[in-house]
Amino acid sequence: MQSQILHFPAKEAVIKHQQTGDLTISNRLSDVDDSLQGKPERANSLDSGHRACQGCGEALGARHAIDTALDATDGELVVVNATGCLEVFSTPYPESAWRTPWLHSLFGNAAAVASGIAQSMKVQGKENVRVIAQGGDGGTTDIGMGCLSGMFERNEDVLYICYNNEAYMNTGVQRSSQTPGAARTATTMPVGEHPGNSFGVGKSVPKIAMAHGIPYVATANICNPRDLEAKVRKAMSIRGARYIEVFVPCPLGWGTASCDTIKVARQAHNCGLTPLYEAEYGEITAVSKIARPEPVKAYLKSQRRFAHVFKKGNEHQLEAIQAIADANIRAFDLLENPAQGERF
Amino acid sequence: MLKQMDGSYAVGEAVALCRPQVVSCYPITPQTHIVESLGKLVKSGELADCSFMNMESEFGAMSACIGSSAAGSRTYTATSSQGMLFMAEAVYNASGMGLPIVMTVGNRAVGSPLNIWNDHSDAMSVRDAGWIQLFVENNQQSIDVHIQAFRLAESLGLPVMVNMDGFILTHAYVRVDMPEQEQVDRFLPPFQPFQKLDPQDPVTMGALVGPEAFTEVRMLAHKRMERALDVIPAQMEAFANIFGRDSGGLVKKHYEGEADTVLVTMGSVIGTAKEVVNELRDQGESVSAVTLRTYRPFPTEALREAVNGAKRVVVLEKSFTPGMGGIVYQDVVAALAGTGIEVQSVIAGLGGRPVTRESIRTLFAGCDKRTGFEVLDLDHATLDREITRESAVLDRII
Ligand SMILES: Cc1ncc(C[n+]2csc(CCOP(=O)(O)OP(=O)(O)O)c2C)c(N)n1
Ligand code: SF4
């Protein structure tokens, strides 16, 4: 409806947000800062005033990703959003936090809507206008999986970004296919003999994406915005179907302090639970090494959703999670110095 | 140009004449040939500057239509039955966003039990979705009404569904007059969206709307629907001026003057019905027939005018709601409230059961004694046997 269409003031050349990650050998101290983070021409695509929780990793990830994509495309960008936190907190009528053409349709169809937009732009001769679809892990890897796979298989000229906070946050933290073993959610409570989510379930959507043989797949983590930026930039330099999955902690759903979002994300990276890699046409082309490896314990300790793992009798859960991290470290050869791994 | 052709291919050609820019679809019987024909026209280059999207599901097909239309392209799809239900969530979404998508529905029953044959259950399943719903009576109309549907959708900012009876029309091989491109171009200007996704003028579409504005948004859709009641007859006239044919419109009164008993139906069944009505009129009976060519918005005024002077109206429909009865019947009752005209409900043709001349004769013969709704040609023996068998089990549970 027309009443749902909102118009915005022109973008101003003001840096409103700056994020350097938790390794604060900050870009503010370095002469050469080639990242978008510190530049005044940064678009602030997801403007301040939206209603995300404090420290929301998804809001952070989306702002970095879309700012970068806007920069990479000279502003010629359309964004499609699946239903979920990002959509709900950014566009409560009559407000909108988006400074880019943006459309929300449904929970499970962002990939198909984006496909339609890409084809529509193409027949109109506007191939300079690029399309991004984005959603949470539920909208992407559960209910949206059919449309996503179709988008990959047809090799539509769309970049799909999944912000993975490992559960359905918008509806009150229910389990998704990305919820890790042992994690407490509203549907996997820490009760009974095997508290929290079951082990051995779930799926790797980056690997499913790779199996489609699409031009580009990457995983990213908001603890490293420059890496995320580089991956989005690379994705926007390629035509065809692309997929980036960004690891984004959710203070509300995970039970972490709002100020610790980046720290928790960094811990996930350091312990090997969220391997960062890139793949082209189904083959892995790059893996980010872990500079400062840590056991999973510290990562789990900072989150209430894993509190039961540290209770007496649940040691096997802690071990199982450590085993997953170790397997990742081996499979992706994540350690810069393999001897480091022997510390734990 | 006069041509002998299959109803689906005729629709494909008519849609191609409308120069759609994106056709997004998923096959299902009996709609399949429509999208096959468009696929071929795009592939061969006869339909130029069009993207043909062969999707992974109907849900994906309607979703791609939403994206395509929101980005400013003339957009078309087609489906039937289970496909309609599979895309239903996106069907509501398309109208809520005011996207002028045109969709053909090759009307078919909805299972279970699985049944590929014709009735109007699929159209009724999305009756309240906010789409304009047109019903055609024959293959010439299906061509003409599709051409009008694009202009209607784009002039109102509402999606339009063109319902044509599965198999009876989609697979009928008949002679049609296929319009010339030049005529269609004169009737249908290029698509000019009210608003679209454009980096030069960023808009947010599909915002979350709370209780403070949701009702107003729904009422806006209703107001557009009301506008359609004026626009549809006006466009029908504009169409007649260019193509020399009366096709489409709100309701069709098939006989001049008043009659005691008026049959009200939708879709192709009027072909058979008219033969019986002609017979009865020849015998001096005061009967007549009216078809609803537009079902949503419901043409209340036009219907009241068309049945004016009748003692009774018999609604013959191919749709049914278990636990209640006729669906179109309820609309007609509401529309004729206060006129004093008695409204009767007759259901027939479910899941492809033929509605024969004999069926329609019994319909008229039963007018004096009908109470509640009647289902024509019902196999009472089978039904009674099953009821007895079921009750033996069910009574124990109660
Ligand atoms: C078809 C349908 N089913 C269910 C819902 C309810 N729903 C809305 S958002 C959501 C969960 C979103 O989770 P996710 O995609 O992971 O995004 P997050 O909120 O975590 O960012 C659910 C279940 C819906 N909107 N539509
Ligand atoms: S619930 Fe989680 S994902 Fe949702 S806004 Fe809050 S922090 Fe962000």
PDB file of C-alpha atoms in Angstrom, chain A residues 1-8 75-78 87-88 91-96 98-109 112-117 119-121 123-124 126 129 143 146-148 150-151 153-154 156, chain B residues 21-22 49-51 53-57 59-61 63-73 89-90 93 95-98 194-210 212-213 217 220-221 224:
ATOM      1  CA  MET A   1       0.000   0.000   0.000  1.00  0.00           C
ATOM      2  CA  GLN A   2       1.106   3.545  -0.538  1.00  0.00           C
ATOM      3  CA  SER A   3       0.801   4.207   3.150  1.00  0.00           C
ATOM      4  CA  GLN A   4       3.558   1.686   3.718  1.00  0.00           C
ATOM      5  CA  ILE A   5       6.021   3.620   1.597  1.00  0.00           C
ATOM      6  CA  LEU A   6       8.330   5.888   3.496  1.00  0.00           C
ATOM      7  CA  HIS A   7      10.655   8.543   2.123  1.00  0.00           C
ATOM      8  CA  PHE A   8      13.945   9.650   3.612  1.00  0.00           C
ATOM      9  CA  GLY A  75      24.657   3.393  -4.067  1.00  0.00           C
ATOM     10  CA  GLU A  76      22.950   1.334  -6.783  1.00  0.00           C
ATOM     11  CA  LEU A  77      21.516  -1.184  -4.350  1.00  0.00           C
ATOM     12  CA  VAL A  78      18.164  -2.706  -3.412  1.00  0.00           C
ATOM     13  CA  GLU A  87      13.085  -6.353   9.779  1.00  0.00           C
ATOM     14  CA  VAL A  88      10.911  -5.687  12.822  1.00  0.00           C
ATOM     15  CA  THR A  91      10.807  -0.573  10.097  1.00  0.00           C
ATOM     16  CA  PRO A  92       7.995  -0.049  12.577  1.00  0.00           C
ATOM     17  CA  TYR A  93       5.548   2.057  10.524  1.00  0.00           C
ATOM     18  CA  PRO A  94       5.713   5.011  10.089  1.00  0.00           C
ATOM     19  CA  GLU A  95       9.450   4.891  10.748  1.00  0.00           C
ATOM     20  CA  SER A  96      12.207   3.316   8.739  1.00  0.00           C
ATOM     21  CA  TRP A  98      16.914   2.262   6.030  1.00  0.00           C
ATOM     22  CA  ARG A  99      18.590   4.722   3.714  1.00  0.00           C
ATOM     23  CA  THR A 100      18.357   2.407   0.772  1.00  0.00           C
ATOM     24  CA  PRO A 101      15.427   1.016  -1.200  1.00  0.00           C
ATOM     25  CA  TRP A 102      14.267  -1.797   1.010  1.00  0.00           C
ATOM     26  CA  LEU A 103      11.454  -4.319   0.821  1.00  0.00           C
ATOM     27  CA  HIS A 104      10.142  -6.841   3.297  1.00  0.00           C
ATOM     28  CA  SER A 105       7.758  -9.461   2.009  1.00  0.00           C
ATOM     29  CA  LEU A 106       7.602 -12.646   4.102  1.00  0.00           C
ATOM     30  CA  PHE A 107       9.585 -14.891   6.447  1.00  0.00           C
ATOM     31  CA  GLY A 108      10.578 -17.548   3.935  1.00  0.00           C
ATOM     32  CA  ASN A 109      10.770 -15.840   0.545  1.00  0.00           C
ATOM     33  CA  ALA A 112      12.787 -15.490  -4.368  1.00  0.00           C
ATOM     34  CA  VAL A 113      11.706 -11.854  -4.012  1.00  0.00           C
ATOM     35  CA  ALA A 114      15.308 -10.789  -4.596  1.00  0.00           C
ATOM     36  CA  SER A 115      15.476 -13.076  -7.646  1.00  0.00           C
ATOM     37  CA  GLY A 116      12.416 -11.324  -9.038  1.00  0.00           C
ATOM     38  CA  ILE A 117      13.957  -7.920  -8.451  1.00  0.00           C
ATOM     39  CA  GLN A 119      15.362 -10.233 -13.201  1.00  0.00           C
ATOM     40  CA  SER A 120      13.142  -7.172 -13.224  1.00  0.00           C
ATOM     41  CA  MET A 121      16.136  -4.826 -13.192  1.00  0.00           C
ATOM     42  CA  VAL A 123      14.882  -6.692 -18.363  1.00  0.00           C
ATOM     43  CA  GLN A 124      14.686  -2.964 -17.720  1.00  0.00           C
ATOM     44  CA  LYS A 126      19.323  -1.593 -15.164  1.00  0.00           C
ATOM     45  CA  VAL A 129      21.350  -1.939  -9.763  1.00  0.00           C
ATOM     46  CA  ILE A 143      11.744 -21.801   6.260  1.00  0.00           C
ATOM     47  CA  GLY A 146      13.658 -23.903  -0.656  1.00  0.00           C
ATOM     48  CA  CYS A 147      13.687 -20.400  -2.116  1.00  0.00           C
ATOM     49  CA  LEU A 148      17.373 -20.017  -1.238  1.00  0.00           C
ATOM     50  CA  GLY A 150      16.292 -22.206  -6.005  1.00  0.00           C
ATOM     51  CA  MET A 151      18.096 -18.870  -6.096  1.00  0.00           C
ATOM     52  CA  GLU A 153      20.521 -23.263  -8.531  1.00  0.00           C
ATOM     53  CA  ARG A 154      19.330 -20.637 -11.028  1.00  0.00           C
ATOM     54  CA  GLU A 156      20.468 -15.443  -9.786  1.00  0.00           C
TER      55      GLU A 156
ATOM     56  CA  GLN B  21       8.541  -8.165 -18.627  1.00  0.00           C
ATOM     57  CA  VAL B  22       8.753 -10.955 -16.085  1.00  0.00           C
ATOM     58  CA  ASP B  49      12.468  -8.172 -23.391  1.00  0.00           C
ATOM     59  CA  CYS B  50      10.887 -10.647 -21.043  1.00  0.00           C
ATOM     60  CA  SER B  51      12.480 -12.774 -18.358  1.00  0.00           C
ATOM     61  CA  MET B  53      11.599 -17.507 -14.420  1.00  0.00           C
ATOM     62  CA  ASN B  54      11.178 -21.239 -13.916  1.00  0.00           C
ATOM     63  CA  MET B  55      10.897 -21.309 -10.126  1.00  0.00           C
ATOM     64  CA  GLU B  56      11.361 -23.912  -7.402  1.00  0.00           C
ATOM     65  CA  SER B  57       7.749 -23.682  -6.146  1.00  0.00           C
ATOM     66  CA  PHE B  59       5.547 -19.861  -3.228  1.00  0.00           C
ATOM     67  CA  GLY B  60       8.784 -18.883  -4.958  1.00  0.00           C
ATOM     68  CA  ALA B  61       6.932 -18.005  -8.152  1.00  0.00           C
ATOM     69  CA  SER B  63       7.468 -14.194  -4.378  1.00  0.00           C
ATOM     70  CA  ALA B  64       9.516 -13.499  -7.497  1.00  0.00           C
ATOM     71  CA  CYS B  65       6.436 -11.746  -8.926  1.00  0.00           C
ATOM     72  CA  ILE B  66       6.370  -9.555  -5.825  1.00  0.00           C
ATOM     73  CA  GLY B  67      10.020  -8.579  -6.314  1.00  0.00           C
ATOM     74  CA  SER B  68       9.657  -8.079 -10.029  1.00  0.00           C
ATOM     75  CA  SER B  69       6.548  -5.933  -9.752  1.00  0.00           C
ATOM     76  CA  ALA B  70       7.978  -3.885  -6.877  1.00  0.00           C
ATOM     77  CA  ALA B  71      11.010  -3.198  -9.058  1.00  0.00           C
ATOM     78  CA  GLY B  72       8.715  -1.826 -11.772  1.00  0.00           C
ATOM     79  CA  SER B  73       8.226  -4.604 -14.332  1.00  0.00           C
ATOM     80  CA  GLU B  89       0.921 -16.473   1.938  1.00  0.00           C
ATOM     81  CA  ALA B  90       2.557 -14.581  -0.909  1.00  0.00           C
ATOM     82  CA  ASN B  93       1.379 -10.243   0.523  1.00  0.00           C
ATOM     83  CA  SER B  95      -2.177  -7.410  -2.637  1.00  0.00           C
ATOM     84  CA  GLY B  96      -1.183  -5.882   0.698  1.00  0.00           C
ATOM     85  CA  MET B  97       1.691  -4.190  -1.066  1.00  0.00           C
ATOM     86  CA  GLY B  98      -0.548  -3.023  -3.913  1.00  0.00           C
ATOM     87  CA  PHE B 194       2.894   4.244  -8.607  1.00  0.00           C
ATOM     88  CA  GLN B 195       6.192   3.639  -6.831  1.00  0.00           C
ATOM     89  CA  LYS B 196       9.052   1.213  -7.162  1.00  0.00           C
ATOM     90  CA  LEU B 197      12.359   0.141  -5.701  1.00  0.00           C
ATOM     91  CA  ASP B 198      14.762   2.704  -7.079  1.00  0.00           C
ATOM     92  CA  PRO B 199      18.162   3.675  -5.645  1.00  0.00           C
ATOM     93  CA  GLN B 200      17.575   7.250  -6.873  1.00  0.00           C
ATOM     94  CA  ASP B 201      14.492   7.544  -4.683  1.00  0.00           C
ATOM     95  CA  PRO B 202      14.748   5.088  -1.803  1.00  0.00           C
ATOM     96  CA  VAL B 203      11.513   3.825  -0.302  1.00  0.00           C
ATOM     97  CA  THR B 204      10.752   1.273   2.396  1.00  0.00           C
ATOM     98  CA  MET B 205       8.097  -1.255   1.362  1.00  0.00           C
ATOM     99  CA  GLY B 206       6.474  -3.814   3.620  1.00  0.00           C
ATOM    100  CA  ALA B 207       6.971  -2.100   6.966  1.00  0.00           C
ATOM    101  CA  LEU B 208       5.600  -3.543  10.165  1.00  0.00           C
ATOM    102  CA  VAL B 209       2.202  -1.932  10.736  1.00  0.00           C
ATOM    103  CA  GLY B 210       0.634  -2.078  14.190  1.00  0.00           C
ATOM    104  CA  GLU B 212      -2.774   2.048  15.010  1.00  0.00           C
ATOM    105  CA  ALA B 213      -2.766   1.873  11.199  1.00  0.00           C
ATOM    106  CA  VAL B 217      -4.396   0.032   5.306  1.00  0.00           C
ATOM    107  CA  LEU B 220      -7.465   1.604   1.610  1.00  0.00           C
ATOM    108  CA  ALA B 221      -7.489  -1.728  -0.190  1.00  0.00           C
ATOM    109  CA  ARG B 224      -9.460   0.608  -4.321  1.00  0.00           C
TER     110      ARG B 224
END
